[in-house]
Amino acid sequence: MSFLNTPEPIDNTWERPGERPPLTTPEQTFTTVTDTVCGIVENPKPPRAWWIALGVSLSLLGLFGAMIVYLLFTGIGVWGVNNPVGWGFAIVNLVFWIGIGHAGTLISAILFLFRQKWRTAVNRFAEAMTIFAVACAGVFPSIHVGRAWVLHWFFPVPNQMDMWPNFRSPLLWDLIAIATYLTVSLMFWYMGLIPDLATLRDRAKSKVRQIAYGIPALGWRGSNRHWLRFERAYLLLAGLATPLVLSVHSVVSFDFATSQLPGWHTTIFPPYFVAGAVFGGFAMVALLIIPSRELFGLKQLITIRHIENMNKIMLLTGSLVGYAYAMEFFIAWYSGNSFETFAFLNRAFGPYAWAYWIMIGCNVIAPQFFWSKRLRTSPWFAFGIVALINVGMWFERYVIIVTSLSRDFLPSSWEYYSPTWVDGLTLLGSFGLFFTLFLLFVRFLPMIAMAEIKTVMPAADAHQADHKPLGDYWGDFPQGRAERSRWRASVGLEAKGDNKLPAGSRFDPPADQDSEEVTS
Amino acid sequence: MSPLKHKHPEGPYWRSLGELAGDPDLQQLIDHGVVPPDLGAPSRRGFLKALGASAALAGLAACRWPEEKILPYAHRPAGQTPGTPQHFATAMEIDGVALPLVATSYDGRPIKVDGNPAHPASGGASTTIAQASVLGLYDPDRSRGVVERDGANELNRDWAAAEAWLKGRLDAHASDAGAGMHLLLPITSSPTAQHLVESIEARLPRATIHRWSPISRRNESLGAMAALGQPGRPLLDLEQAHVVLAIDEDLFQGHPDAVRLSGQWGRRRDPDQEHMLQLISVESGFSLTGAVADHRLPLAPSRIPGFLAAVALALFDQHHIAVPAGGEAIVSKLREHFANAQAHELAAQAAQALASASTHAAVVVGPGQGVGAHSIGWLINSALRSGAVKVLLLPDEQISGTLESLAAAVAGGSVQTLLVLDTNPALDAPADFDFAAALASVPHSAHLGLYRDETGQACQWHLPMAHYLEAWGDSRSWDGTLGIAQPLIEPLYTGRSVIELLSFLATGAHTPGYDLVRGGFAGAGVLDALNGRTTEQVWSQALADGFTATHFSQSDPPVSRFQALTPSLDPSGDLALSAAPASGLQLRFAPCPKVLDGRFANNAWLQELPDPISKLTWDNAALMSPATALGLGVTSGDMLTIGVLGVSIEIPACVMPGIAADTAVLPLGYGRKAAGAVAALAGVDVYPLRDSRSMWSVGGATATKLGRRHTLASTQDHYGIDARGAAEAEGRISRLVRTAELADYKHHPDFAQHTVHAPPPISSWKEHEYKAEAWGMIIDLNKCTGCGACTMACQAENNIPVVGKDDVIMGREMHWIRNDRYFAGDVEQPSVAFQPVTCMHCELAPCEQVCPVAATQHSDDGINTMVYNRCVGTRYCANNCPYKVRRFNFFAYTKGASAIEQMVRNPEVTVRSRGVMEKCSFCQQRISAARIKARNEGRELRDGEVLPACAQVCPAGAISFGDYNDPDSRVAALAQSPRTYELLPELNLKQRTRYMARVKNPIATADAGEHDDHGDDGHGGQAPTTVHSAATDELGARSATARQQSEKQQNSDHGGHNQ
């Protein structure tokens, strides 16, 4: 798999005040971006790795289906849940997948509002992941109920009992929050796709593709008026989606926080869950994007800086989560509530200590490696860390849900929970659903927001040199080899060999490589 | 059929209205004993069906009678309203002792039995076994017809063929007057049976009648014989007792009179009365009596007689109680053998307590003790002139043969014909008799039994026996009252009763049970006192009441008969273990509180009921203390080989605090090979270790770890908990089960109110108001003996399914009321706390808050109700319940039950489907029934009119139920008691189920006056969860005491007790 280790075409990770590093390699033009991104979708023969991945994913999806059918025909008892531990893997998976679904909208909406231009390379990816994760998440509450065939009683719609659902129940809030989040995320994602779908339509060579991309492109012509409306709507949706990023996992946390179970009944849950969700969501984005940029040759668009920025966010949110873990302990002690105190001591030192310390190791300790620039700018090292973070975030939910339930107020009811093989295969199968959707996405839709990334390229600002000092704009990149060389001298890159870019670094490729970077 | 109120001495008996209406399937069943397919013959998946038998399914048309056939009643039988339950008095006899019952019958099928409230031996309460017996009636594994075994062939026969064979045997023995004919009967107190046996003896004078029960109280009556010169049984009257010393005796579960004794216990455990009963228990295993005793000392079987002797000597020597006339010989023997024995400290304390209580003291000795120990018990009671123990002089009927004599006869080859009636010696005979092999050598043998069990398969003929709810019978309760057992249903599987078979042997013709009982009744001396009434009137009255007030004569312990004592007071004789030296591991065989000697092993309700102390279900195990287990290097679940006298079995170990050191307790009755699908799953047969010289305990056993493990299905973690969890659990017990000692209680009656101080709870919204009834339950923990009858009654009343061993291991048992058992203190001598936990029906219920589909709601009278058909099964309510009383149907536990099995279900209670949450409803169906009745009569509900099944069955009267809004109700009064508290009050749930704190009554010692004065602090309610030391450390203090005792005991044990 030598293709998985191509050299980084650019090192744009330096930090200097007054200067914005570029977000694409210098030779990228609007055309190359379009060709690169559309080329993946238009390629008649996807890479062999894609087929292999799809085969595995579909098998897992089949497994998922089989497990669900078995469950529905047999009963919840095929899982490991028992009397004190009424919620097991299903709810752990629900919260895990919902958490994964956080990064997309955060990148799309919040980073958009904060004018974080680097988001453009990863937002499509992340939004797609959000929707697929929420789809996975949606499966679990539906199948975890004892009588899935009357699930519609959850919804505030007319039913034969002529009854409203119970609006006091956090599960209902949950349903509404997740449904809202899914709707807005889906809208946001689709709207951002429209210009790119139009591009694909316009480039399509077969009737089928023209129709298939033409209908969802909604007649986009790229007129000024279209763009005006588009950008305004995008801004509004971003404004609408931003509170949802915070609300959905806050509401999910209410499932636990509003109960009175020691270990669940905690006011810190909403911010802690949101931080954890962003943490886990970014970890999943990174987990997918690092191999994808290798596999589809997108390193010139998704640069090492993108990876680094995400790693920084993970360092921040991971530390927030670590703080929350510590604060839970503090409050458990400070409250003087012996049930709470025991709940947390039991988590760390009881029969589930192994899960707790996996969680601490993966969520709190692992991201601390990102303090080192060398490590956080090394994609495959980061890949390992984010894989651990995904494991850790799953275990966080496991620890919260299972340890609290297994030992609550009356010691007589304490019971150990162990998952069954059905639990394990269902979790595995849910990855099949996620990756199947994801692989179809990367095959049939532009995985990078072409229209958006073009806005952060130097070409988008033809008059930059006239109005702004050099480096004041994301993507400043003098065109042409001679100019670039002058620019590099002016910013001292060539003068100072001891800069963060030592001589011969990848930023300074041999002249003959310039043309190869685009065409992998 | 005689309803309680209407007296119809005769009438048609039917199994269902379908039969009355001539349903052809049922007719086939009646005529030929053939179960038509749609009545559900057990398939290979019999286990699943057995599980199904424990719950009801009202939705299927086949579950009940075909409804369209109800209508053809041209003349409705008097007293019959379809769909209205009827109640009939009957009785269940176990080993010669009757438990008077009232059975509830819906349209011809009995679905529930309860104690007979009018009978002194019950008072309305009953036992776990009685409650579960209804399930046994509908057991699909019961024997369904006559079977003849001819070599390897098994032929289905009918009763005509069986009668022909029996007649043939009778004719064959006519020439030799019955020589070579032997009958093995169960122990029974039925006058009819006695009368028939006499007839048989008259007809075949040389025939021999033997009686057998593996758990008989033979030693007790032999002890009375030895001490008093006459067979008798002790009648303990706890109402008269201030101090009771129980020697290896479980008054509240193993004892035949446990229901009455538990009721007296409940009445005598009110700490506000002048002399609250004080109970001291010395035992090898862990019984309920030990669990609730104020002092408990675990002693290996070989050491118990020494303890009793020490108490006796202390009484006579230190407390100068006069030795009763005739008893000097015993006392001098005791002095001779035990003078040098260093007694345990508790022996001295017990002697002091007994001496000071004098005529209000009593000593009771268990059936597992030898004749000598029983003699000493009588001696002490006589010496104290105890008013609390009387003797019930039994008629001299113990002269008949025993199993031992039968075994000898078989070995001698003199047995030509053997009829085994309602006993199972192939399973439970002492191992040295090798009865299964002996049976094979008998030329002609037949077995009558509920199941074609081990004996049934070994005999040539097997005849199905009628269940007690299918047959007429009579028997005496422990106090000698004669009761009548009337059938509630025609035999489902063509069974006949023991008396019917005896009558066939006596007369050579079949006589219906009714005629026999009626005749036996006439002959039982009942009619001596007609008081001007006709026989018919007396009979009708007795039938409606279920009993007649005739007793055997009772007397105080005679003080002048001790010269008749047998000279067997040698420590190497009856006082000690007879078979082996008191070295190595000692084994104590114990009847299982659930399956007894194995006869109820196929009852899924009983199998799934947790053992009161070990909390084991579906299994037996070698119970041993942590120290013993440590010595053997085993933990719970490790398989052991236990060997004694050259025989060995493999059995899992179960580590249980409080078992005597170097002792393993082996519950009898498991590992059944031929008892049905349910029993086949459960446990290990320990009978092979039990021989005639060591029926109850044996020493010198060896135990070796096998290296395999076995998963024990326990409903509560017992020492499988890590140290941190165990410490936390122990720390919480004092908050959950609030306990004080009597002296402290007198000083601080409101200790329970100050065990936990939380900030005053404030509701942030307007709460419900309950203007109608406010139903509530108060459970007095000072009375609860932990017997588990509430769990079983609830299961029978509410169609609660059985989940099976695997799901119990997963933690999915369904009981709506469970009895939490907590150990505290030293693991070798722990104190035990029981706490029945059911739905608290919180006014601010956390479960209701979180249900998204509003399937759990509050009713106007404040009951937290489950609307099953609205439940989606999120299980959120169970997660949010602090008491974990909600139960989820993880599988379709009720599906697949056959029509016969479904007959046990209560039509008043919905049968729950898969995926639905369920829980205690305070027996809402009973509340509704009572309310409808009251409305029809135009009056308010009366206090006590509504009794949930748990409150009704509770033998100790620990559960009170009523309306808190009624100021005159019992619960309203109890709620005012300073002992009444809420569980987890800091959660502000306003629980409707409340508890009354325990008050222990330990023997007053010199330093008993010390207790820190904490009456004036902490009343501000400001300090969050302040735990008062004196009240809550009681268990801890006890444990410290126990630890000291343990050390002292070890010293004494090393001090040469074993000479």
Coordinates of C-alpha atoms in Angstrom, one line a residue, chain B residues 85-363:
Chain B
P85 CA -64.4 -16.6 42.2
Q86 CA -65.5 -19.0 44.9
H87 CA -63.6 -20.0 48.0
F88 CA -63.5 -23.5 49.4
A89 CA -61.8 -24.6 52.6
T90 CA -59.3 -27.4 52.1
A91 CA -55.9 -28.5 53.6
M92 CA -52.5 -29.5 52.4
E93 CA -50.8 -32.3 54.3
I94 CA -47.0 -32.6 54.4
D95 CA -45.6 -35.4 56.4
G96 CA -48.6 -35.8 58.6
V97 CA -49.2 -32.2 59.3
A98 CA -52.0 -30.3 57.7
L99 CA -51.9 -26.7 56.7
P100 CA -55.5 -25.5 56.6
L101 CA -56.2 -23.6 53.4
V102 CA -58.9 -21.8 51.5
A103 CA -58.7 -22.3 47.8
T104 CA -59.9 -19.7 45.3
S105 CA -61.6 -21.2 42.3
Y106 CA -62.6 -19.5 39.1
D107 CA -65.2 -21.4 37.2
G108 CA -64.1 -24.7 38.3
R109 CA -60.4 -24.2 38.3
P110 CA -58.4 -23.5 41.4
I111 CA -55.9 -20.6 40.9
K112 CA -54.8 -19.7 44.3
V113 CA -54.7 -21.1 47.8
D114 CA -54.4 -19.1 51.0
G115 CA -54.4 -19.9 54.7
N116 CA -57.7 -20.5 56.3
P117 CA -58.3 -17.4 58.4
A118 CA -60.6 -19.2 60.8
H119 CA -58.1 -21.9 61.7
P120 CA -55.7 -21.3 64.6
A121 CA -52.8 -23.0 62.7
S122 CA -53.0 -20.5 59.9
G123 CA -54.9 -17.3 60.7
G124 CA -55.1 -16.7 57.0
A125 CA -51.4 -17.0 56.4
S126 CA -49.7 -19.7 54.5
T127 CA -46.3 -20.8 53.2
T128 CA -44.3 -20.6 50.0
I129 CA -44.9 -24.3 49.4
A130 CA -48.6 -23.9 49.8
Q131 CA -48.7 -20.9 47.5
A132 CA -46.7 -22.8 44.8
S133 CA -48.8 -26.0 45.1
V134 CA -51.3 -24.6 42.6
L135 CA -48.7 -24.6 40.0
G136 CA -47.9 -28.2 40.9
L137 CA -51.5 -29.1 40.2
Y138 CA -51.2 -28.0 36.6
D139 CA -47.7 -29.4 36.1
P140 CA -47.6 -31.0 32.6
D141 CA -44.9 -33.3 33.8
R142 CA -47.2 -35.0 36.3
S143 CA -47.8 -38.7 35.7
R144 CA -50.7 -38.9 33.3
G145 CA -51.8 -42.5 33.4
V146 CA -51.1 -46.0 34.6
V147 CA -47.9 -47.5 33.3
E148 CA -46.9 -51.1 33.5
R149 CA -43.3 -52.0 32.9
D150 CA -42.7 -55.4 31.5
G151 CA -39.0 -55.9 31.2
A152 CA -37.8 -53.2 28.9
N153 CA -41.3 -52.5 27.6
E154 CA -43.5 -49.8 29.1
L155 CA -47.1 -50.2 28.4
N156 CA -49.8 -47.6 28.9
R157 CA -52.6 -49.1 31.0
D158 CA -55.7 -47.9 32.6
W159 CA -57.0 -48.1 36.1
A160 CA -59.1 -51.2 35.2
A161 CA -55.9 -53.1 34.4
A162 CA -54.3 -51.7 37.6
E163 CA -57.2 -52.8 39.7
A164 CA -57.1 -56.2 38.1
W165 CA -53.4 -56.5 38.9
L166 CA -54.0 -55.3 42.5
K167 CA -56.8 -57.8 42.9
G168 CA -54.6 -60.5 41.6
R169 CA -52.0 -59.6 44.2
L170 CA -54.6 -59.5 47.0
D171 CA -55.9 -62.9 45.9
A172 CA -52.4 -64.3 45.8
H173 CA -51.8 -63.1 49.3
A174 CA -55.1 -64.3 50.6
S175 CA -53.8 -67.7 51.3
D176 CA -50.9 -66.6 53.4
A177 CA -52.8 -63.7 55.1
G178 CA -50.6 -61.2 53.6
A179 CA -47.2 -62.5 54.5
G180 CA -44.8 -61.1 51.9
M181 CA -47.0 -58.2 51.3
H182 CA -45.6 -54.8 52.3
L183 CA -47.0 -51.3 52.0
L184 CA -44.8 -48.2 52.2
L185 CA -46.9 -45.2 53.2
P186 CA -46.1 -41.6 53.8
I187 CA -46.4 -40.3 57.2
T188 CA -49.9 -39.1 57.5
S189 CA -52.3 -38.0 60.3
S190 CA -55.4 -38.9 58.3
P191 CA -57.9 -40.7 60.5
T192 CA -59.3 -42.2 57.3
A193 CA -56.0 -43.6 56.3
Q194 CA -55.5 -45.0 59.8
H195 CA -58.8 -46.6 59.7
L196 CA -58.1 -48.1 56.3
V197 CA -54.7 -49.4 57.4
E198 CA -56.5 -51.1 60.3
S199 CA -58.9 -52.7 57.9
I200 CA -56.0 -53.9 55.7
E201 CA -54.3 -55.3 58.8
A202 CA -57.5 -57.0 59.7
R203 CA -57.9 -58.5 56.3
L204 CA -54.2 -59.4 55.8
P205 CA -52.9 -59.7 59.3
R206 CA -49.4 -60.7 58.2
A207 CA -49.0 -57.8 55.8
T208 CA -46.6 -55.2 57.0
I209 CA -47.2 -51.5 56.8
H210 CA -44.1 -49.2 56.8
R211 CA -44.0 -45.5 57.0
W212 CA -41.3 -43.3 55.6
S213 CA -40.4 -39.7 55.1
P214 CA -36.8 -38.6 54.6
I215 CA -37.3 -35.5 56.7
S216 CA -39.5 -36.9 59.4
R217 CA -39.4 -35.6 62.9
R218 CA -38.8 -39.0 64.3
N219 CA -36.1 -38.0 66.7
E220 CA -38.5 -35.5 68.2
S221 CA -41.1 -38.1 69.0
L222 CA -38.5 -40.6 70.1
G223 CA -37.1 -37.9 72.4
A224 CA -40.5 -37.3 73.9
M225 CA -40.9 -41.1 74.2
A226 CA -37.6 -41.3 76.0
A227 CA -38.3 -38.4 78.3
L228 CA -42.0 -38.7 78.9
G229 CA -42.7 -42.3 78.2
Q230 CA -45.3 -41.4 75.6
P231 CA -45.1 -40.2 72.0
G232 CA -45.7 -36.5 71.9
R233 CA -44.8 -33.4 70.2
P234 CA -43.9 -30.0 71.7
L235 CA -46.5 -27.3 71.2
L236 CA -44.6 -24.0 71.5
D237 CA -46.6 -21.0 72.5
L238 CA -44.6 -17.9 71.8
E239 CA -47.4 -15.7 73.3
Q240 CA -46.4 -17.1 76.7
A241 CA -42.6 -16.9 76.1
H242 CA -40.2 -14.2 76.9
V243 CA -37.1 -16.1 76.1
V244 CA -36.8 -18.9 73.6
L245 CA -33.6 -20.9 73.0
A246 CA -33.8 -22.7 69.6
I247 CA -31.3 -25.5 69.2
D248 CA -30.8 -26.3 65.6
E249 CA -34.5 -25.6 65.0
D250 CA -36.0 -23.4 62.4
L251 CA -39.3 -22.3 63.9
F252 CA -40.3 -20.1 61.0
Q253 CA -39.7 -22.2 57.9
G254 CA -38.7 -25.8 58.5
H255 CA -41.1 -26.4 61.3
P256 CA -44.5 -27.9 60.4
D257 CA -46.2 -25.3 62.6
A258 CA -44.2 -22.5 61.1
V259 CA -47.2 -20.4 60.1
R260 CA -48.7 -20.3 63.5
L261 CA -45.3 -19.7 65.2
S262 CA -44.5 -16.9 62.7
G263 CA -47.8 -15.3 63.6
Q264 CA -47.0 -15.4 67.2
W265 CA -43.5 -14.2 66.6
G266 CA -45.0 -11.2 64.8
R267 CA -47.3 -10.4 67.7
R268 CA -44.5 -10.8 70.2
R269 CA -42.0 -8.5 68.4
D270 CA -43.7 -5.3 69.2
P271 CA -41.0 -3.3 71.1
D272 CA -43.6 -1.3 72.9
Q273 CA -45.0 -4.4 74.7
E274 CA -43.7 -5.2 78.1
H275 CA -41.6 -8.2 77.4
M276 CA -40.6 -8.4 73.8
L277 CA -39.7 -11.9 72.8
Q278 CA -36.1 -12.7 73.0
L279 CA -34.8 -15.4 70.7
I280 CA -31.5 -17.2 70.9
S281 CA -30.5 -19.6 68.1
V282 CA -27.7 -22.1 67.9
E283 CA -27.4 -23.9 64.6
S284 CA -25.1 -25.3 62.0
G285 CA -26.7 -24.0 58.9
F286 CA -28.4 -20.6 58.5
S287 CA -32.1 -20.7 59.1
L288 CA -34.7 -18.0 59.3
T289 CA -34.8 -18.5 63.0
G290 CA -31.1 -17.8 63.2
A291 CA -31.5 -14.8 60.9
V292 CA -34.0 -13.1 63.0
A293 CA -32.7 -14.2 66.4
D294 CA -31.3 -11.7 68.8
H295 CA -28.3 -13.9 69.4
R296 CA -27.1 -16.5 66.9
L297 CA -24.2 -18.9 67.3
P298 CA -23.2 -21.0 64.4
L299 CA -21.8 -24.3 65.7
A300 CA -20.7 -27.4 63.9
P301 CA -23.3 -30.3 64.3
S302 CA -21.0 -32.2 66.7
R303 CA -20.8 -29.2 69.1
I304 CA -24.5 -28.4 69.4
P305 CA -25.4 -31.1 72.0
G306 CA -22.5 -29.9 74.1
F307 CA -23.9 -26.4 74.0
L308 CA -27.3 -27.6 75.1
A309 CA -25.7 -29.6 77.9
A310 CA -23.8 -26.6 79.0
V311 CA -27.0 -24.5 79.2
A312 CA -28.7 -27.3 81.2
L313 CA -25.8 -27.6 83.6
A314 CA -25.6 -23.8 84.0
L315 CA -29.3 -23.7 84.9
F316 CA -29.0 -26.5 87.5
D317 CA -25.6 -25.5 88.9
Q318 CA -25.3 -21.8 88.6
H319 CA -28.9 -20.8 88.7
H320 CA -30.0 -23.4 91.1
I321 CA -33.1 -24.5 89.2
A322 CA -34.4 -27.6 90.7
V323 CA -33.9 -30.8 88.7
P324 CA -37.3 -32.2 88.0
A325 CA -38.1 -35.4 89.6
G326 CA -36.7 -38.3 87.7
G327 CA -34.2 -36.2 85.9
E328 CA -31.3 -36.5 88.3
A329 CA -30.0 -39.4 86.3
I330 CA -29.7 -37.4 83.2
V331 CA -28.1 -34.5 85.0
S332 CA -25.5 -36.6 86.5
K333 CA -24.8 -38.1 83.1
L334 CA -24.4 -34.6 81.8
R335 CA -22.1 -33.7 84.6
E336 CA -20.1 -36.8 83.9
H337 CA -19.7 -36.1 80.2
F338 CA -19.7 -32.4 80.0
A339 CA -18.3 -31.1 83.2
N340 CA -14.9 -30.4 81.7
A341 CA -16.3 -29.0 78.5
Q342 CA -15.6 -25.3 78.2
A343 CA -18.8 -23.9 77.2
H344 CA -19.4 -21.0 74.9
E345 CA -20.0 -17.7 76.5
L346 CA -23.5 -17.6 74.9
A347 CA -24.4 -20.7 76.8
A348 CA -24.0 -18.9 80.1
Q349 CA -25.8 -15.9 78.8
A350 CA -28.7 -18.1 77.5
A351 CA -28.9 -19.9 80.8
Q352 CA -29.1 -16.7 82.6
A353 CA -31.8 -15.4 80.3
L354 CA -33.8 -18.6 80.6
A355 CA -33.5 -18.7 84.3
S356 CA -34.6 -15.1 84.7
A357 CA -37.6 -15.7 82.4
S358 CA -38.4 -18.9 84.3
T359 CA -41.9 -20.0 83.4
H360 CA -41.8 -17.8 80.4
A361 CA -38.7 -19.5 78.9
A362 CA -38.7 -22.3 76.5
V363 CA -36.1 -24.5 74.8

